[in-house]
């Protein structure tokens, strides 16, 4: 053992299934022992018990084995060889969670039967694991396979590292972190083992994330999807869980925890993963961006589609649209279609209508509890829903309530604070300066627009979010800065052009890809680790773009893994980007061109994929969409390009008595993030919404003594 180790290798133990030894879930985990060259007999112990027999030599000369029977809390592992000794302290947490996301929501309604699992009971919603098999037909469909040893006449083949293998899939379904998880991988006829890689698996994992954004309190009846032909046909394994569908859980912290735990379980069963690629659109993109920044190491590279930046920035746009739609249906009914579009900023006014109709209810306590997009039947019984009179402690489905472990709850109301603010916003400012709307229309719009009360209901007064709440959102990277884990993460942003798609899809407007780019530029001085590729939502372009972007991300990560130079991770993620991979667009399914995507946009990509704005952009907000509450300055005549009468000036000043937004300054409460890997507790203390202040967890890979999260 150890004869193939590089010169100078030290005896060491590391966790092979988790990026952190203090965040192990369940009673077992995969351990790797690195040995100096020429090492003799090795003895490995777990809490003093000899477990050497559980380890086997790997092709790279390391030892790999499962530490089983771990006790809750701290565990001491040790390896001794040739008079040397290495130690590792691991801390385990219940497989039902939480690990770091804080106290769990209660009640929590189980939906295991939606996946064919046994009925489960609150609060853990656990069910026995089930393994089933499927195969891909030559007609291009997945079909159930009762006996995986059989070979149906219409069985297709898959290509794995240049080899043809039977296209038979092992599908595992179970419960982890109170979520239903699923993993899928090609089946080579043998039971999976962490010590021997399945010969039909390429050693890589794609983790899928689902869309939407809603308030939780139920397990969910869909995952991000694991029976994916593009991935499985090339030998990738695919994993996801119900807590990785943001419409069933709009907390990126909880999604990060679920992904970490499911990935750990997958590795414990199947063996080490070479690297993990994030995949998914809309709310699935939010999760990838936010997890990569705040919890780096769970995902090695990300491919977010029709991306947004974070739930709070998205909620801001949805809330604006509800107010603007109400205005245009009332006092602003005389605005022409062109004037409305100029105020809204989108390529089509339908985008705002879709935001209003689909997501603005997410800041209310109950309006979205039983009408979610991904799962119209949310799994929450009506009797459990909050009512201020009959059920004041009931379920609240607002975005802010989902983030109660971070934002806190007002004990006097039992509610998390509404993070929406529009004080000082000059709606329609660019439309005014362009002469599209008149000063009188501009004044009336801003006088009448109103805001929201604490229940998320429109009111006549502008909204004022607590600065302390917004400081928390920035400090804890809930509004991701792009300067933490994203700094060293390869990103291929899939921008399918849905600006004019209508009926919900048209909320996925192009400027959001540029919003995250602007954050990366502001935080790091460059966005060279983010590539944006635009395509039309046609089946041929979508298929070609998906295939290229998966292949390109695979090559990017392979290049980084092979780069053994002394450069920093930041330098490597930029230097190792594959040749030919860069910003650009598909002019047709057979023609992808390279073109820098910057604002203001120009060139062939800009002509085919115009970049518009949104109501806050029209009001002067930065493209980064990261100012949730602006700083104010006095109304200044020099900032307008059109003349106002004296009466209009007086009216304008009365509309903005405290001043208007000064977007040349950071927002109120906008502070740098305190760091990545924040912990909100393991549920051992406190109750949901009252968790202690977060703290950075210990360094990844460090030996942690007694690090039980509180």
XYZ file of C-alpha atoms in Angstrom:
710
model
C 0.000 0.000 0.000
C 1.151 3.527 -0.740
C 3.754 2.455 -3.301
C 2.221 4.719 -5.972
C 2.020 7.801 -3.744
C 3.836 10.933 -4.925
C 7.131 11.738 -3.188
C 6.627 13.680 0.024
C 3.071 12.479 0.574
C 2.141 12.510 4.252
C -0.036 10.050 6.131
C -3.488 11.637 6.281
C -7.188 10.879 6.670
C -9.854 12.850 4.841
C -13.577 12.544 4.273
C -14.203 11.273 0.734
C -17.962 11.900 0.639
C -18.254 15.341 2.208
C -16.275 18.565 1.833
C -16.245 18.943 5.617
C -15.574 16.435 8.416
C -17.783 18.402 10.816
C -20.875 18.111 8.597
C -21.302 14.353 8.194
C -24.865 13.028 8.035
C -25.978 9.604 9.168
C -24.026 6.874 10.909
C -21.427 6.124 8.230
C -19.174 7.968 5.809
C -16.494 7.174 3.258
C -12.920 7.842 4.389
C -9.722 8.111 2.355
C -6.294 7.372 3.795
C -3.318 8.861 1.977
C -0.076 6.985 2.494
C 3.578 7.874 1.996
C 5.382 5.819 -0.640
C 6.561 2.467 0.656
C 4.312 2.460 3.711
C 3.996 -0.911 5.407
C 1.016 -2.259 7.322
C -1.631 0.285 8.231
C -4.091 0.167 11.115
C -7.247 2.295 10.995
C -9.504 2.813 13.993
C -12.870 4.434 14.629
C -13.382 5.515 18.245
C -10.731 2.948 19.163
C -12.355 0.105 17.169
C -10.221 -1.469 14.438
C -11.895 -0.988 11.030
C -8.875 -1.697 8.809
C -10.657 -4.606 7.096
C -13.219 -2.173 5.644
C -10.527 -0.455 3.530
C -9.171 -1.361 0.112
C -6.298 -0.055 -1.995
C -7.357 2.206 -4.860
C -5.643 2.701 -8.237
C -4.062 5.956 -6.989
C -2.427 4.156 -4.051
C -4.751 5.544 -1.376
C -6.973 3.456 0.866
C -10.714 3.862 0.755
C -13.207 2.494 3.232
C -16.389 3.119 5.152
C -16.389 4.217 8.774
C -19.617 2.593 9.905
C -21.503 2.788 13.166
C -20.537 6.382 13.875
C -22.135 7.812 16.986
C -24.071 11.061 17.063
C -21.740 13.982 17.613
C -17.956 13.658 17.677
C -15.994 10.638 16.450
C -12.230 10.081 16.399
C -10.608 8.278 13.469
C -6.946 7.401 13.380
C -4.464 5.725 11.035
C -1.100 4.393 12.196
C 1.709 3.110 9.984
C 5.489 2.813 10.365
C 5.441 4.731 13.623
C 3.409 7.580 12.187
C -0.116 8.504 13.228
C -2.797 10.659 11.605
C -6.102 11.659 13.164
C -9.422 12.993 11.922
C -12.330 14.174 14.049
C -15.710 13.888 12.350
C -19.016 15.209 13.637
C -22.198 13.430 12.591
C -25.735 14.746 12.365
C -29.062 12.935 11.903
C -29.815 11.765 8.365
C -33.129 13.602 8.775
C -31.247 16.875 9.300
C -30.668 19.612 9.957
C -26.903 19.882 9.688
C -26.319 23.622 9.365
C -29.539 25.211 8.049
C -31.065 25.802 11.472
C -34.255 24.622 13.183
C -36.691 22.943 10.822
C -40.167 24.062 9.817
C -43.113 22.531 11.646
C -45.609 21.293 10.676
C -44.035 19.535 7.719
C -46.307 17.492 5.469
C -45.020 14.243 3.965
C -45.396 13.306 0.282
C -43.386 10.093 0.012
C -46.252 8.252 -1.663
C -45.953 10.543 -4.700
C -42.720 8.643 -5.453
C -44.083 5.175 -4.732
C -42.467 5.072 -1.294
C -44.241 3.959 1.845
C -46.383 6.516 3.634
C -44.348 8.540 6.127
C -45.091 10.354 9.357
C -44.317 13.864 10.532
C -41.992 15.383 11.496
C -39.187 13.461 9.753
C -41.164 12.076 6.770
C -38.767 9.139 6.465
C -39.441 6.065 4.326
C -37.432 2.957 3.414
C -35.188 3.301 0.371
C -36.428 1.768 -2.861
C -34.330 0.670 -5.834
C -35.970 0.246 -9.227
C -34.656 -0.090 -12.761
C -35.473 1.450 -16.111
C -34.098 1.175 -19.584
C -33.938 3.421 -22.618
C -35.788 2.177 -25.667
C -34.496 2.641 -29.194
C -37.545 4.824 -29.728
C -36.097 7.293 -27.217
C -38.183 6.708 -24.099
C -37.492 5.410 -20.598
C -39.434 2.277 -19.687
C -39.602 0.335 -16.394
C -37.509 -2.820 -16.149
C -38.593 -5.358 -13.565
C -35.478 -7.538 -13.877
C -32.267 -5.607 -14.604
C -30.572 -8.803 -15.758
C -32.904 -9.035 -18.759
C -32.147 -7.363 -22.083
C -35.341 -6.214 -23.829
C -35.359 -6.447 -27.611
C -35.656 -2.658 -27.955
C -32.867 -1.860 -25.460
C -30.717 1.095 -26.545
C -27.028 1.495 -25.796
C -25.149 4.334 -24.088
C -21.652 5.660 -24.808
C -19.353 5.823 -21.787
C -15.793 6.987 -22.368
C -15.896 5.631 -25.918
C -17.472 2.276 -24.977
C -20.956 1.040 -25.770
C -22.820 -0.250 -22.717
C -26.415 -1.414 -22.169
C -28.675 1.564 -21.418
C -30.050 0.186 -18.159
C -30.528 2.644 -15.289
C -30.502 2.003 -11.561
C -32.887 4.463 -9.873
C -32.629 4.871 -6.112
C -35.341 6.736 -4.189
C -35.284 7.430 -0.477
C -35.374 10.158 2.149
C -32.545 12.405 3.350
C -32.866 15.725 5.231
C -36.675 15.253 5.260
C -36.598 15.401 1.450
C -37.276 12.634 -1.040
C -34.079 12.149 -3.025
C -33.443 10.309 -6.261
C -30.210 9.149 -7.857
C -29.835 7.568 -11.280
C -26.839 5.886 -12.873
C -26.229 3.324 -15.571
C -26.241 -0.219 -14.218
C -23.399 -2.588 -15.134
C -24.985 -5.705 -13.648
C -23.315 -5.469 -10.236
C -24.449 -3.885 -7.009
C -22.854 -0.470 -6.411
C -19.843 -0.318 -4.123
C -17.929 2.714 -2.857
C -14.694 0.748 -3.273
C -15.186 -0.236 -6.923
C -16.583 2.124 -9.493
C -19.460 0.903 -11.602
C -17.935 0.259 -15.051
C -20.875 2.001 -16.756
C -20.423 5.197 -14.720
C -17.958 7.846 -15.863
C -17.277 8.924 -12.282
C -18.998 12.304 -12.647
C -22.207 13.599 -11.082
C -24.768 16.074 -12.391
C -26.909 17.581 -9.645
C -30.215 18.977 -10.914
C -32.246 21.795 -9.396
C -35.893 22.684 -9.999
C -37.530 26.062 -10.460
C -40.046 28.324 -8.774
C -39.865 29.889 -5.315
C -42.280 29.197 -2.472
C -42.578 28.801 1.249
C -42.029 25.150 2.100
C -43.708 23.320 4.989
C -44.123 20.232 2.817
C -41.840 17.579 1.409
C -42.661 18.116 -2.261
C -43.706 15.710 -5.000
C -41.040 16.384 -7.658
C -37.257 16.588 -7.769
C -35.072 18.443 -10.255
C -35.324 15.331 -12.470
C -32.836 12.465 -12.734
C -33.955 10.390 -15.754
C -32.118 12.694 -18.141
C -31.014 11.151 -21.423
C -28.374 13.776 -22.239
C -26.511 12.947 -19.047
C -27.191 9.256 -18.515
C -26.444 8.363 -22.150
C -22.854 9.556 -21.595
C -22.364 7.801 -18.276
C -23.002 10.672 -15.876
C -24.866 9.903 -12.673
C -27.697 12.303 -11.815
C -29.022 13.273 -8.375
C -31.611 15.618 -6.918
C -34.155 15.960 -4.118
C -37.463 17.634 -3.408
C -35.724 20.276 -1.304
C -33.726 21.218 -4.407
C -36.893 22.427 -6.129
C -37.155 26.042 -5.035
C -40.928 26.087 -5.528
C -41.116 23.544 -2.704
C -38.493 25.301 -0.575
C -37.368 28.870 -1.272
C -34.343 28.701 1.019
C -31.009 28.357 -0.724
C -29.409 27.498 2.628
C -31.701 24.490 3.031
C -31.171 23.552 -0.615
C -27.405 23.644 -0.053
C -27.737 21.379 2.972
C -29.958 18.904 1.111
C -27.589 18.798 -1.873
C -24.587 18.238 0.401
C -26.327 15.399 2.236
C -27.683 13.691 -0.891
C -24.295 13.935 -2.568
C -22.644 12.432 0.513
C -25.111 9.549 0.452
C -24.519 8.985 -3.266
C -20.756 8.782 -2.711
C -21.155 6.496 0.306
C -23.054 4.095 -1.975
C -21.266 4.513 -5.303
C -17.795 5.802 -4.510
C -15.936 9.097 -4.992
C -17.064 11.621 -7.582
C -14.507 13.212 -9.888
C -16.521 16.423 -9.950
C -20.108 17.619 -9.637
C -21.893 19.819 -12.182
C -24.944 21.868 -11.208
C -27.794 21.983 -13.719
C -31.249 23.591 -13.820
C -33.113 26.729 -14.784
C -34.990 29.632 -13.210
C -35.205 28.857 -9.486
C -32.762 26.050 -10.277
C -30.303 28.700 -11.449
C -30.813 30.711 -8.259
C -29.812 27.667 -6.216
C -26.695 27.032 -8.270
C -25.460 30.614 -8.092
C -26.245 30.997 -4.397
C -24.882 27.603 -3.304
C -21.696 28.056 -5.329
C -21.087 31.415 -3.652
C -22.156 30.697 -0.069
C -21.339 26.959 0.215
C -18.466 26.283 -2.188
C -17.374 22.695 -2.718
C -20.820 21.154 -3.066
C -20.850 22.041 -6.774
C -17.607 22.210 -8.756
C -19.063 23.905 -11.833
C -22.518 25.255 -12.607
C -24.714 25.550 -15.703
C -27.606 27.804 -14.623
C -30.376 28.230 -17.198
C -32.691 31.242 -17.710
C -31.024 32.522 -14.596
C -31.999 34.791 -11.759
C -29.691 35.937 -8.979
C -31.507 35.303 -5.686
C -35.008 35.137 -4.190
C -35.062 38.616 -2.651
C -34.030 40.435 -5.818
C -36.622 38.457 -7.764
C -39.312 39.226 -5.188
C -38.528 42.923 -5.615
C -39.353 42.747 -9.322
C -42.529 40.740 -8.767
C -43.734 43.161 -6.107
C -43.017 46.171 -8.344
C -45.044 44.600 -11.133
C -48.100 44.061 -8.934
C -48.095 47.737 -7.983
C -47.576 48.862 -11.573
C -50.290 46.572 -12.932
C -52.702 47.968 -10.346
C -51.764 51.497 -11.323
C -52.259 50.895 -15.050
C -55.621 49.281 -14.334
C -56.670 52.361 -12.344
C -55.240 55.901 -12.271
C -52.811 55.133 -15.081
C -55.361 53.639 -17.478
C -54.679 56.470 -19.938
C -51.049 55.401 -20.437
C -50.621 54.069 -23.960
C -49.151 50.581 -24.543
C -45.844 52.182 -25.575
C -45.782 54.344 -22.445
C -46.501 51.366 -20.219
C -43.707 49.389 -21.803
C -41.318 52.315 -21.374
C -42.128 52.479 -17.657
C -41.826 48.718 -17.167
C -38.598 48.353 -19.143
C -39.339 44.851 -20.430
C -39.520 43.977 -24.107
C -43.216 43.217 -23.537
C -45.669 44.411 -20.900
C -46.762 40.783 -20.539
C -43.618 40.156 -18.486
C -44.938 42.350 -15.683
C -48.381 40.798 -15.946
C -46.787 37.366 -15.541
C -44.762 38.494 -12.512
C -47.899 39.901 -10.903
C -49.972 36.814 -11.606
C -47.406 34.202 -10.655
C -44.986 35.444 -8.007
C -46.121 38.683 -6.344
C -48.190 36.631 -3.914
C -44.962 35.197 -2.488
C -44.608 38.126 -0.059
C -48.066 37.456 1.416
C -48.553 34.982 4.274
C -50.952 32.592 2.545
C -51.819 33.480 -1.055
C -49.425 30.907 -2.514
C -49.932 28.113 0.041
C -52.194 26.030 -2.195
C -51.421 27.247 -5.697
C -47.790 26.578 -6.475
C -46.525 26.488 -10.026
C -44.549 23.262 -10.063
C -47.023 21.409 -7.858
C -50.521 22.990 -7.960
C -51.539 20.866 -4.979
C -48.947 22.026 -2.487
C -49.493 19.234 0.012
C -50.475 21.744 2.714
C -54.026 21.163 3.975
C -56.181 24.267 4.184
C -56.746 23.653 7.893
C -53.026 24.186 8.539
C -52.780 27.571 6.809
C -52.292 30.718 8.879
C -55.281 32.850 9.764
C -54.877 35.847 12.072
C -58.049 34.945 13.984
C -58.650 31.206 13.740
C -55.075 29.909 13.274
C -52.502 32.553 14.244
C -49.691 29.981 14.496
C -50.479 28.313 11.165
C -48.339 27.874 8.077
C -47.170 31.015 6.286
C -45.923 30.526 2.735
C -44.125 33.834 2.166
C -40.549 33.966 0.923
C -39.479 35.878 4.013
C -40.993 33.249 6.311
C -39.001 30.574 4.475
C -35.886 32.592 5.409
C -36.922 33.036 9.044
C -33.809 31.285 10.375
C -31.817 34.032 8.698
C -34.090 37.098 8.800
C -35.702 36.280 12.144
C -39.311 36.606 13.267
C -40.950 39.543 15.014
C -42.211 38.014 18.279
C -45.082 40.487 18.406
C -46.498 39.312 15.067
C -45.010 35.848 14.560
C -43.915 36.976 11.084
C -40.619 37.495 9.343
C -40.133 41.097 8.175
C -41.130 41.978 4.607
C -37.836 42.790 2.826
C -39.494 44.871 0.090
C -38.698 48.587 -0.106
C -39.570 51.188 -2.738
C -39.051 54.453 -0.882
C -37.409 56.972 -3.192
C -37.898 54.902 -6.359
C -38.653 57.131 -9.347
C -40.746 54.793 -11.446
C -40.602 55.685 -15.130
C -37.538 57.976 -14.789
C -35.887 56.888 -18.051
C -39.242 57.084 -19.833
C -39.625 60.658 -18.572
C -36.135 61.686 -19.651
C -36.717 60.125 -23.078
C -39.901 62.147 -23.488
C -42.077 59.036 -23.680
C -44.177 60.067 -20.689
C -44.974 63.598 -19.541
C -43.953 65.239 -16.268
C -47.596 65.095 -15.194
C -47.772 61.345 -15.848
C -44.457 60.829 -14.043
C -45.708 62.697 -10.972
C -49.046 60.900 -10.889
C -47.409 57.503 -11.303
C -45.065 58.065 -8.376
C -47.746 59.697 -6.228
C -50.170 56.813 -6.745
C -47.923 53.732 -6.860
C -47.993 52.949 -3.131
C -46.305 49.990 -1.461
C -47.101 47.032 0.816
C -48.064 46.502 4.421
C -46.667 43.794 6.681
C -49.102 41.267 5.187
C -47.858 41.927 1.678
C -51.065 43.717 0.695
C -50.873 46.860 -1.485
C -51.269 50.086 0.444
C -51.125 53.788 -0.368
C -47.791 54.448 1.356
C -44.401 53.480 -0.003
C -42.753 50.440 1.590
C -39.856 50.746 4.021
C -37.911 47.579 4.764
C -35.976 47.410 8.061
C -32.327 48.237 7.359
C -31.278 45.549 9.845
C -33.113 42.915 7.781
C -31.342 43.964 4.606
C -27.977 44.101 6.374
C -28.565 40.471 7.339
C -29.388 39.557 3.732
C -26.126 41.057 2.464
C -23.920 39.973 5.361
C -25.083 36.365 5.074
C -24.830 36.324 1.257
C -28.554 35.705 0.803
C -28.143 38.379 -1.845
C -24.966 36.820 -3.275
C -22.060 39.163 -3.880
C -20.286 36.837 -6.320
C -17.054 37.370 -4.403
C -17.018 34.219 -2.258
C -17.194 30.741 -3.815
C -18.351 32.058 -7.194
C -14.970 33.709 -7.528
C -13.414 30.309 -8.280
C -16.386 28.481 -9.825
C -16.677 27.857 -13.586
C -20.038 29.177 -14.811
C -21.812 28.638 -18.134
C -24.976 30.723 -18.001
C -27.591 29.267 -20.384
C -29.620 32.238 -21.552
C -32.520 30.841 -23.542
C -34.374 33.894 -24.899
C -37.831 33.839 -23.291
C -38.418 37.600 -23.151
C -41.428 37.332 -25.475
C -42.495 33.781 -24.607
C -45.647 34.804 -22.696
C -47.595 33.116 -19.884
C -45.034 32.865 -17.088
C -42.014 32.026 -19.253
C -41.602 35.693 -20.152
C -40.534 36.558 -16.611
C -37.182 34.936 -17.508
C -35.798 38.056 -19.146
C -32.277 38.358 -20.488
C -31.003 41.143 -18.243
C -30.763 38.733 -15.283
C -27.674 37.051 -16.757
C -26.076 40.474 -16.912
C -27.130 41.163 -13.313
C -24.975 38.332 -11.996
C -22.189 39.353 -14.351
C -22.297 42.862 -12.909
C -21.989 41.446 -9.383
C -18.990 39.339 -10.385
C -17.335 42.370 -11.957
C -17.975 44.498 -8.888
C -16.710 41.854 -6.456
C -13.741 40.502 -8.419
C -12.824 43.037 -11.089
C -13.507 40.450 -13.786
C -16.226 37.996 -14.786
C -13.909 35.808 -16.858
C -15.085 32.672 -15.033
C -18.650 33.261 -16.269
C -19.612 32.498 -19.874
C -23.045 33.503 -21.167
C -24.415 31.671 -24.208
C -27.736 32.744 -25.723
C -30.107 30.588 -27.749
C -33.682 30.581 -28.985
C -36.228 28.320 -27.209
C -36.604 26.010 -30.194
C -36.138 22.258 -29.714
C -33.166 22.084 -32.081
C -31.280 24.996 -30.534
C -32.089 23.872 -26.988
C -30.774 20.356 -27.651
C -27.588 21.577 -29.321
C -26.933 24.190 -26.626
C -27.507 21.738 -23.769
C -25.162 19.160 -25.276
C -22.427 21.698 -25.966
C -22.643 23.360 -22.565
C -22.499 20.065 -20.648
C -19.500 18.957 -22.694
C -17.767 22.324 -22.305
C -18.268 22.358 -18.529
C -16.936 18.802 -18.320
C -13.803 19.838 -20.216
C -13.393 22.980 -18.109
C -13.459 20.973 -14.880
C -11.164 18.319 -16.346
C -8.658 21.037 -17.260
C -8.745 22.433 -13.724
C -8.328 18.961 -12.203
C -5.317 18.300 -14.433
C -3.707 21.661 -13.628
C -1.136 20.854 -10.953
C 0.669 24.174 -11.214
C 1.189 26.662 -8.431
C -1.424 29.126 -9.658
C -4.282 30.081 -7.353
C -7.738 28.596 -7.777
C -8.862 31.968 -9.098
C -6.137 31.995 -11.739
C -6.814 28.388 -12.737
C -10.563 28.823 -13.248
C -9.799 31.545 -15.797
C -6.697 30.068 -17.418
C -8.186 26.578 -17.801
C -11.345 27.618 -19.641
C -11.443 25.474 -22.809
C -10.438 26.982 -26.121
C -13.482 28.049 -28.091
C -15.654 28.487 -24.991
C -16.743 32.066 -24.516
C -19.639 34.475 -24.573
C -21.790 34.232 -27.640
C -25.029 33.026 -29.125
C -26.625 30.587 -31.514
C -27.667 32.230 -34.760
C -29.077 28.822 -35.708
C -28.792 25.307 -34.346
C -25.780 24.774 -36.563
C -24.065 28.089 -35.953
C -22.743 29.331 -32.614
C -20.639 32.489 -32.701
C -18.332 34.017 -30.115
C -19.105 37.608 -29.152
C -18.455 39.525 -25.919
C -21.757 40.093 -24.132
C -21.489 43.467 -22.450
C -23.856 46.387 -21.950
C -24.681 48.407 -23.924
C -24.960 45.438 -26.264
C -24.069 45.532 -29.942
C -23.284 43.134 -32.767
C -25.069 40.066 -34.172
C -25.930 38.559 -30.761
C -27.434 41.822 -29.551
C -29.471 42.056 -32.738
C -30.945 38.582 -32.305
C -31.108 38.655 -28.483
C -31.951 42.209 -27.364
C -31.323 43.049 -23.722
C -34.063 45.123 -22.124
C -34.528 46.218 -18.509
C -37.108 46.129 -15.706
C -38.983 48.737 -13.631
C -36.045 49.345 -11.270
C -33.645 49.656 -14.191
C -35.918 52.291 -15.736
C -35.855 54.048 -12.356
C -32.057 54.204 -12.489
C -31.073 51.120 -10.464
C -27.834 49.360 -11.406
C -27.833 46.312 -13.666
C -26.549 44.228 -10.728
C -30.058 44.376 -9.187
C -28.503 44.199 -5.732
C -29.814 47.441 -4.200
C -32.865 46.447 -2.169
C -33.200 49.777 -0.336
C -31.573 52.830 -1.878
C -29.905 55.722 -0.136
C -31.672 59.018 -0.683
C -30.677 62.440 -1.982
C -32.765 65.617 -2.380
C -34.777 66.079 -5.556
C -32.461 67.904 -7.978
C -33.646 69.654 -11.149
C -30.345 68.886 -12.870
C -31.125 65.155 -12.901
C -34.064 65.570 -15.310
C -33.886 66.213 -19.031
C -37.376 67.693 -19.356
C -38.777 70.960 -17.985
C -41.212 71.063 -15.077
C -43.557 73.926 -14.256
C -43.266 75.480 -10.781
C -46.453 73.690 -9.754
C -45.056 70.381 -10.998
C -41.822 70.938 -9.050
C -43.783 71.486 -5.876
C -45.840 68.372 -6.592
C -42.718 66.306 -7.249
C -41.123 67.417 -3.994
C -44.281 66.462 -2.133
C -44.169 62.986 -3.694
C -40.564 62.509 -2.488
C -40.346 64.457 0.782
C -37.350 62.405 2.001
C -35.612 62.450 -1.385
C -35.064 60.118 -4.322
C -32.732 57.185 -4.866
C -29.024 57.923 -5.153
C -27.916 54.901 -7.143
C -24.338 56.101 -7.347
C -24.000 54.942 -3.726
C -24.365 51.491 -2.127
C -27.795 50.594 -0.850
C -28.814 50.974 2.747
C -27.537 48.027 4.734
C -25.431 46.864 1.778
C -22.343 45.423 3.458
C -19.777 42.804 2.351
C -20.612 39.172 3.179
C -19.087 37.834 6.373
C -17.871 34.676 4.647
C -18.942 31.354 3.224
C -20.198 28.252 5.011
C -22.348 29.976 7.605
C -24.097 27.743 10.117
C -27.544 28.407 11.576
C -27.553 25.492 13.971
C -28.360 21.805 13.882
C -31.763 22.168 15.499
C -30.543 21.178 18.964
C -31.435 24.589 20.348
C -34.095 27.153 19.581
C -37.118 26.942 17.331
C -37.734 27.833 13.708
C -37.172 31.532 13.135
C -35.314 32.036 16.409
C -31.948 30.485 15.645
C -28.818 32.073 17.140
C -26.783 34.412 14.976
C -24.894 32.566 12.235
C -21.212 31.914 12.500
C -18.660 30.776 9.963
C -18.090 27.063 10.266
C -14.558 25.755 10.603
C -12.175 25.558 7.676
C -13.094 22.856 5.148
C -10.907 19.822 5.660
C -9.713 20.869 9.102
C -9.758 18.548 12.074
C -12.627 19.808 14.202
C -12.726 19.144 17.921
C -16.181 19.053 19.456
C -17.736 21.079 16.663
C -21.351 20.257 17.259
C -23.298 23.144 15.748
C -25.487 25.136 18.122
